[in-house]
Coordinates of C-alpha atoms in Angstrom, one line a residue:
M180 CA 84.7 98.0 122.3
I181 CA 84.4 100.7 119.7
F182 CA 87.8 102.5 119.7
D183 CA 90.7 100.9 121.5
V184 CA 92.1 104.4 122.4
D185 CA 94.6 103.1 124.9
H186 CA 96.6 101.2 122.3
E187 CA 95.6 102.6 118.9
T188 CA 96.6 106.2 119.9
L189 CA 99.8 105.4 121.8
P190 CA 102.5 108.0 121.4
R191 CA 105.3 106.4 119.1
E192 CA 107.8 106.4 121.9
E193 CA 105.6 104.3 124.1
L194 CA 104.5 102.1 121.2
Q195 CA 108.0 101.4 120.3
A196 CA 109.1 100.6 123.8
M197 CA 106.2 98.1 124.0
Q198 CA 107.3 96.6 120.6
L199 CA 110.9 96.1 121.9
R200 CA 109.8 94.3 125.1
R201 CA 107.6 92.0 123.0
L202 CA 110.2 91.5 120.4
Q203 CA 112.8 90.4 122.9
I204 CA 110.3 87.9 124.5
T205 CA 109.4 86.6 121.0
V206 CA 113.0 86.1 119.9
E207 CA 113.8 84.2 123.1
R208 CA 110.7 81.9 122.7
C209 CA 111.6 81.3 119.0
Y210 CA 115.2 80.3 119.8
E211 CA 114.3 78.1 122.8
T212 CA 111.3 76.3 121.2
V213 CA 111.5 76.2 117.5
R214 CA 114.4 74.3 116.0
F215 CA 114.3 76.2 112.7
Y216 CA 114.9 79.5 114.3
R217 CA 117.6 78.2 116.7
E218 CA 119.6 76.8 113.8
A219 CA 119.0 79.8 111.6
M220 CA 120.2 82.2 114.4
D221 CA 123.2 80.0 115.3
E222 CA 124.2 80.2 111.7
L223 CA 124.2 83.8 111.7
E224 CA 125.8 83.9 115.2
I225 CA 123.0 85.8 116.7
K226 CA 121.7 85.1 120.3
P227 CA 118.4 86.6 121.8
H228 CA 120.4 88.8 124.1
H229 CA 121.9 90.6 121.0
I230 CA 118.5 92.3 120.4
K231 CA 118.8 95.5 122.3
T232 CA 116.9 97.9 120.0
L233 CA 114.2 97.6 117.4
S234 CA 116.6 98.3 114.6
D235 CA 118.5 95.0 115.7
V236 CA 115.7 93.1 114.1
K237 CA 117.8 93.4 110.9
F238 CA 120.3 90.9 112.4
L239 CA 117.5 88.2 112.6
P240 CA 116.9 85.6 109.9
Y241 CA 114.1 86.0 107.4
T242 CA 111.3 83.4 107.2
K243 CA 110.1 82.5 103.8
K244 CA 107.0 80.5 102.7
E245 CA 109.2 77.7 101.4
Q246 CA 110.7 77.2 104.9
L247 CA 107.2 77.1 106.5
R248 CA 106.2 74.5 103.9
D249 CA 109.3 72.4 104.5
N250 CA 108.3 72.1 108.2
Y251 CA 104.9 70.8 107.5
P252 CA 102.8 70.1 109.4
F253 CA 103.8 71.2 112.9
G254 CA 107.6 71.8 112.8
M255 CA 107.3 75.6 113.4
F256 CA 105.0 75.5 116.4
A257 CA 106.3 77.0 119.5
V258 CA 104.1 75.1 121.9
P259 CA 103.2 71.4 122.4
P260 CA 100.2 70.0 120.6
D261 CA 98.0 69.9 123.8
Q262 CA 98.2 73.7 123.9
V263 CA 97.1 74.3 120.4
A264 CA 93.3 75.2 120.3
R265 CA 93.0 75.4 116.5
V266 CA 94.8 75.2 113.3
H267 CA 94.4 76.9 109.9
A268 CA 96.3 76.4 106.6
S269 CA 97.2 78.4 103.5
S270 CA 95.0 78.1 100.4
G271 CA 97.9 77.2 98.1
T272 CA 96.9 74.9 95.3
T273 CA 100.2 73.0 94.9
G274 CA 102.1 70.8 97.3
K275 CA 101.7 70.8 101.1
P276 CA 99.9 73.7 102.6
I277 CA 101.5 75.9 105.3
V278 CA 99.9 75.0 108.6
V279 CA 99.5 77.5 111.4
G280 CA 98.4 77.0 115.0
Y281 CA 96.7 79.2 117.7
T282 CA 96.5 78.9 121.4
R283 CA 93.4 80.1 123.2
R284 CA 95.1 83.3 123.9
D285 CA 96.1 83.7 120.3
I286 CA 92.4 83.3 119.2
A287 CA 91.3 85.9 121.8
N288 CA 94.0 88.3 120.5
W289 CA 93.0 87.7 116.9
S290 CA 89.3 88.3 117.7
H291 CA 90.3 91.5 119.3
M292 CA 92.4 92.7 116.4
V293 CA 89.7 91.8 113.9
A294 CA 87.1 93.8 116.1
R295 CA 89.5 96.6 116.3
S296 CA 89.7 96.6 112.4
L297 CA 86.0 96.5 111.9
S298 CA 85.5 99.3 114.3
A299 CA 88.2 101.4 112.5
A300 CA 86.2 100.6 109.2
G301 CA 83.1 102.4 110.8
L302 CA 81.1 99.3 112.1
R303 CA 79.4 99.5 115.5
P304 CA 77.6 97.0 117.9
G305 CA 74.3 96.3 116.2
D306 CA 75.6 96.3 112.6
R307 CA 75.1 93.2 110.5
L308 CA 78.1 91.7 108.7
H309 CA 77.5 89.4 105.8
N310 CA 80.6 87.4 105.7
A311 CA 81.3 85.8 102.2
F312 CA 84.9 84.8 102.8
G313 CA 85.4 81.0 102.8
F314 CA 85.2 79.2 106.0
G315 CA 87.3 76.1 107.0
L316 CA 91.1 76.0 106.9
F317 CA 91.2 79.3 105.2
T318 CA 91.6 82.0 107.9
G319 CA 89.3 84.7 106.3
G320 CA 85.9 83.3 107.1
M321 CA 86.4 82.3 110.8
G322 CA 88.7 85.2 111.4
L323 CA 86.1 87.8 110.4
H324 CA 83.3 85.8 112.2
Y325 CA 84.9 85.7 115.6
G326 CA 86.0 89.4 115.2
A327 CA 82.4 90.5 114.3
E328 CA 81.1 88.7 117.5
A329 CA 83.7 90.3 119.6
L330 CA 82.6 93.7 118.4
G331 CA 79.0 92.9 119.1
L332 CA 77.9 92.7 115.4
M333 CA 75.2 90.3 114.1
A334 CA 77.6 87.8 112.2
I335 CA 76.1 86.2 109.0
P336 CA 78.4 83.4 108.1
M337 CA 77.4 82.8 104.6
S338 CA 80.8 81.7 103.2
G339 CA 81.5 81.8 99.5
G340 CA 79.4 80.5 96.5
Q341 CA 75.7 80.3 96.0
T342 CA 75.6 83.8 94.6
Q343 CA 71.9 84.2 94.1
K344 CA 71.3 83.1 97.7
Q345 CA 73.9 85.6 98.8
I346 CA 71.8 88.4 97.3
M347 CA 68.6 87.1 98.8
L348 CA 70.1 87.0 102.2
L349 CA 71.8 90.4 101.8
A350 CA 68.3 91.8 101.3
D351 CA 66.4 89.6 103.7
F352 CA 68.8 89.9 106.7
G353 CA 69.4 93.6 106.3
A354 CA 73.2 93.4 106.2
T355 CA 74.8 96.7 106.8
A356 CA 78.4 95.4 105.8
L357 CA 79.8 92.9 103.4
C358 CA 83.2 91.2 103.5
C359 CA 84.7 89.0 100.7
T360 CA 87.3 89.4 97.9
P361 CA 86.9 92.3 95.8
S362 CA 86.4 90.2 92.7
Y363 CA 83.6 88.1 94.3
A364 CA 81.9 91.4 95.3
L365 CA 81.9 92.3 91.6
N366 CA 80.5 88.9 90.8
I367 CA 77.6 89.5 93.3
A368 CA 76.9 92.8 91.8
E369 CA 76.9 91.4 88.2
E370 CA 74.5 88.6 89.2
A371 CA 72.2 91.0 90.9
E372 CA 72.0 93.0 87.7
K373 CA 71.1 89.9 85.8
L374 CA 68.3 89.2 88.2
G375 CA 67.1 92.8 87.9
F376 CA 67.8 93.5 91.5
D377 CA 69.1 96.9 92.5
M378 CA 71.9 96.4 95.0
R379 CA 71.8 100.1 95.8
K380 CA 68.6 99.6 97.7
L381 CA 70.2 97.4 100.3
S382 CA 71.1 98.5 103.7
L383 CA 74.8 98.1 102.9
R384 CA 77.0 101.0 104.0
I385 CA 80.4 99.3 104.2
G386 CA 82.4 96.8 102.2
L387 CA 85.6 95.2 103.5
F388 CA 87.6 93.5 100.8
G389 CA 90.8 91.7 100.8
A390 CA 92.7 88.5 100.1
E391 CA 93.8 89.8 96.7
P392 CA 95.4 93.1 95.4
W393 CA 92.9 95.5 93.9
S394 CA 93.1 99.0 92.5
E395 CA 91.6 102.4 93.3
E396 CA 89.7 102.0 90.1
M397 CA 88.2 98.8 91.5
R398 CA 87.2 100.7 94.6
Y399 CA 85.3 103.2 92.5
E400 CA 83.6 100.5 90.6
L401 CA 82.5 98.8 93.8
E402 CA 81.3 101.9 95.5
S403 CA 79.3 103.1 92.4
R404 CA 77.6 99.6 92.0
L405 CA 76.9 98.9 95.6
Q406 CA 76.6 102.4 97.1
I407 CA 79.0 101.7 99.9
D408 CA 82.3 102.8 101.3
A409 CA 84.8 100.1 100.0
L410 CA 87.7 99.5 102.4
D411 CA 90.8 97.5 102.3
I412 CA 91.4 95.0 105.0
Y413 CA 94.8 93.1 105.3
G414 CA 95.9 89.9 106.7
L415 CA 97.7 86.6 105.9
T416 CA 97.6 83.1 107.1
E417 CA 101.3 82.9 108.0
V418 CA 101.1 85.9 110.4
M419 CA 97.6 85.5 111.7
G420 CA 94.8 85.9 109.2
P421 CA 92.6 89.0 108.6
G422 CA 92.9 91.9 111.0
V423 CA 96.6 92.7 110.7
G424 CA 95.5 96.1 109.3
V425 CA 92.6 98.0 107.8
E426 CA 91.8 101.2 106.2
C427 CA 89.8 103.7 108.3
R428 CA 87.0 105.7 106.9
E429 CA 88.7 109.0 107.6
G430 CA 90.7 109.2 104.4
K431 CA 91.1 105.8 102.7
H432 CA 94.7 106.6 102.2
G433 CA 96.5 103.5 103.7
L434 CA 95.9 100.7 106.0
H435 CA 96.7 101.1 109.7
L436 CA 98.8 98.2 110.8
W437 CA 98.4 97.1 114.4
E438 CA 102.0 97.7 115.6
D439 CA 101.3 96.5 119.1
H440 CA 101.0 93.0 117.8
F441 CA 103.4 93.2 114.9
L442 CA 106.8 94.7 113.8
I443 CA 106.5 95.8 110.2
E444 CA 109.5 96.4 107.9
C445 CA 109.8 97.4 104.3
V446 CA 112.7 95.7 102.6
D447 CA 114.4 95.6 99.3
V448 CA 112.9 92.8 97.2
D449 CA 116.4 91.7 95.8
T450 CA 118.8 92.3 98.7
G451 CA 116.5 92.2 101.8
E452 CA 118.1 95.5 103.2
P453 CA 115.6 97.6 105.3
L454 CA 114.2 100.6 103.4
P455 CA 113.2 103.9 105.0
Y456 CA 109.6 105.1 105.2
G457 CA 108.3 106.3 102.0
E458 CA 110.2 103.9 99.7
Q459 CA 108.5 101.0 97.9
G460 CA 109.6 97.5 98.8
E461 CA 108.5 94.1 100.2
I462 CA 106.7 94.1 103.5
A463 CA 108.2 91.8 106.1
I464 CA 106.3 91.1 109.5
T465 CA 107.5 89.8 112.8
T466 CA 104.7 88.7 115.3
L467 CA 105.0 90.2 118.7
T468 CA 102.2 88.4 120.7
K469 CA 101.7 84.9 118.9
E470 CA 102.2 82.0 121.2
A471 CA 101.6 78.9 119.1
F472 CA 103.1 80.0 115.8
P473 CA 105.4 83.1 116.1
V474 CA 107.2 84.1 113.0
L475 CA 110.4 86.3 112.5
R476 CA 110.7 88.7 109.6
F477 CA 108.2 86.9 107.4
R478 CA 108.6 87.8 103.7
T479 CA 105.0 88.5 102.8
R480 CA 105.9 89.1 99.0
D481 CA 103.5 92.1 99.2
I482 CA 104.9 95.1 97.5
S483 CA 103.9 98.5 99.2
V484 CA 105.2 101.6 101.0
L485 CA 105.1 102.3 104.7
E486 CA 104.3 105.9 106.0
Q487 CA 104.4 107.5 109.4
A488 CA 102.5 110.6 108.6
P489 CA 99.6 111.3 111.1
C490 CA 96.1 110.2 110.2
K491 CA 93.2 112.5 111.1
C492 CA 91.5 109.7 112.8
G493 CA 94.1 109.9 115.6
R494 CA 95.6 106.5 115.3
T495 CA 99.4 106.5 115.6
H496 CA 100.2 103.1 114.0
V497 CA 102.2 103.1 110.9
R498 CA 100.1 103.0 107.7
M499 CA 100.8 100.9 104.6
R500 CA 99.6 102.1 101.1
R501 CA 97.4 99.9 99.0
I502 CA 99.5 96.9 97.9
S503 CA 100.5 97.4 94.3
G504 CA 101.1 93.8 93.8
R505 CA 103.0 90.6 95.0
S506 CA 106.6 89.8 94.1
D507 CA 105.4 86.3 93.1
D508 CA 102.6 87.8 90.9
M509 CA 104.9 90.3 89.2
L510 CA 105.4 89.5 85.5
I511 CA 108.5 90.3 83.7
I512 CA 107.7 90.9 79.9
R513 CA 110.7 91.8 77.8
G514 CA 112.5 93.1 80.8
V515 CA 109.6 95.3 82.2
N516 CA 108.0 94.6 85.5
V517 CA 104.2 94.4 85.3
F518 CA 101.7 94.0 88.0
P519 CA 98.1 92.8 87.3
T520 CA 96.8 95.8 89.3
Q521 CA 98.5 98.1 86.8
V522 CA 96.5 96.4 84.1
E523 CA 93.4 96.6 86.1
A524 CA 93.7 100.3 86.6
I525 CA 93.7 101.0 82.9
L526 CA 90.7 98.6 82.2
M527 CA 88.7 100.1 84.9
R528 CA 89.1 103.6 83.5
T529 CA 87.6 102.4 80.3
E530 CA 83.8 102.7 80.8
T531 CA 82.7 100.6 77.9
L532 CA 84.6 97.5 79.3
S533 CA 83.4 95.0 82.1
P534 CA 85.6 94.7 85.2
F535 CA 86.2 91.0 84.6
Y536 CA 89.6 90.3 83.0
Q537 CA 92.4 87.7 82.8
I538 CA 96.0 88.1 81.6
E539 CA 97.8 85.4 79.6
V540 CA 101.6 85.3 79.0
F541 CA 103.2 83.3 76.3
R542 CA 106.7 82.7 75.0
E543 CA 106.8 83.1 71.2
G544 CA 110.2 82.2 69.9
F545 CA 112.7 84.1 72.1
L546 CA 110.2 86.8 73.1
D547 CA 107.5 87.0 75.7
S548 CA 104.1 88.3 74.8
M549 CA 101.1 89.3 76.8
V550 CA 97.4 89.1 76.0
V551 CA 94.8 90.9 78.1
N552 CA 91.4 89.3 77.9
V553 CA 88.6 91.5 79.1
E554 CA 84.8 91.6 78.6
A555 CA 82.8 94.1 76.7
S556 CA 80.0 95.9 78.6
P557 CA 76.6 94.8 77.2
P558 CA 76.1 98.2 75.3
L559 CA 79.7 98.0 73.7
Y560 CA 79.1 94.4 72.6
A561 CA 75.7 95.4 71.1
K562 CA 77.6 97.9 68.9
G563 CA 79.4 95.3 67.1
Q564 CA 83.1 94.2 66.3
E565 CA 84.1 97.5 64.6
F566 CA 83.5 99.4 67.9
M567 CA 85.1 96.8 70.0
D568 CA 88.2 97.0 67.8
R569 CA 88.4 100.7 68.3
V570 CA 88.2 100.3 72.1
S571 CA 90.8 97.4 71.9
A572 CA 93.2 99.7 70.1
K573 CA 92.8 102.5 72.5
V574 CA 93.4 100.3 75.6
Q575 CA 96.4 98.8 73.9
K576 CA 97.8 102.4 73.5
D577 CA 97.0 103.2 77.1
L578 CA 98.7 100.2 78.4
K579 CA 101.8 100.9 76.3
D580 CA 101.9 104.4 77.7
F581 CA 101.3 103.4 81.2
I582 CA 103.3 100.1 81.6
G583 CA 105.8 100.5 78.7
I584 CA 105.2 97.3 76.8
T585 CA 103.0 96.4 73.7
C586 CA 100.3 93.8 74.3
R587 CA 97.2 92.5 72.7
V588 CA 93.8 93.4 74.1
Q589 CA 91.1 90.9 73.3
I590 CA 87.5 91.9 74.0
H591 CA 85.1 89.2 74.6
P592 CA 81.3 88.8 75.1
T593 CA 79.8 89.4 78.5
G594 CA 80.0 86.5 80.7
T595 CA 83.0 84.6 79.1
V596 CA 85.8 85.4 81.5
E597 CA 85.8 82.9 84.4
R598 CA 84.1 84.3 87.6
S599 CA 85.6 83.9 91.0
M600 CA 84.1 82.5 94.1
G601 CA 87.1 83.6 96.2
K602 CA 90.5 84.8 94.9
A603 CA 90.4 85.7 91.2
M604 CA 92.9 84.0 88.9
R605 CA 94.2 87.1 87.2
V606 CA 97.1 85.6 85.4
V607 CA 97.7 82.4 83.4
D608 CA 101.5 82.1 82.6
H609 CA 101.9 79.6 79.8
R610 CA 105.6 80.0 79.9
K611 CA 105.7 78.1 83.3
K612 CA 103.6 75.3 81.8
A613 CA 105.8 75.1 78.7
A614 CA 109.0 74.9 81.0
Q615 CA 107.4 72.1 83.0
S616 CA 106.4 70.0 80.0

């Protein structure tokens, strides 16, 4: 399978007719088999037969992370345990994880969607995919692995960590594609530079990066360091895993979301009201083909914009702009909304800084304050403190102009900001710690 033309280029009318049929079946199954959805719909006085058009999805209840966690481990499953072929779980670090299940058909569909995503990104049978996403309960590693096999790629299941070994295998196995978090890809590039190894001499053509928000400036950094096309791949445990959507190589201007398997909405973060195409809001997803773990209107907390404009690749599925941040990662500093990716964009434009950074937020008296910790590039650090102070002052001004708040920028020696083996910890909010103590 190289291009699933029959489904990826469906006229909108046919695609929406398919979505409606699948939505009606999913709502019926959720109502009949999942107690949470039956009670939530009864409370709203909604029955499955009320769903007559796609726009009627707005009458259905939302699903939030807390509700999935409250039904730990198997309370949201729509099939009996003997029909569950596999389980995965969220990578949350506090409390009980969110557990999701898959039937054999779910796994086959998932593999197909990941293969479709890899194909849209430009991979072909015979390519070699070095997979540095984590394996285990996290969906990233196994999701990409099965999809790679389905497309006919050589799958290299390296998982995360052992960065020097990653570099050796990338070279020795001749990988043509790399998938991992963008922050870990930078970590690999930095380690290669320390070893005196030129990553640009590898066979790599394509990088597929996801599991954390990243900026266009980060794309440029990855592409220049690795000499690849850096593409965004999207997915989340609660909905399926990787393969919900991907950027194609035609324009890198939005992720194609596979609407034959998902109904995608953009809603107001505060009110939950649906928003029209072109307006920024929170992405909500309803699964249309999941058997073991269907979800209705899952609030992803991802902030983005949906667009229906045609793509020159020929795919007709809706596109989602690069995620600007997550509603749960958004910082409110003295009344101003701040996303880490906004800070990242400014830092990446400053050539004398390293791409490794972390934001700290404090409460000082009655006011909030923000400190941006970032590393100097080796040439900047060699010039001494006076030069670093000048760069710090310029970045502080750029952040003030771009975001609208005054913050401190502290430039540190190379190698002092914590490196990530997976998802980078971009924010340390000391206000939360103080409130809990």
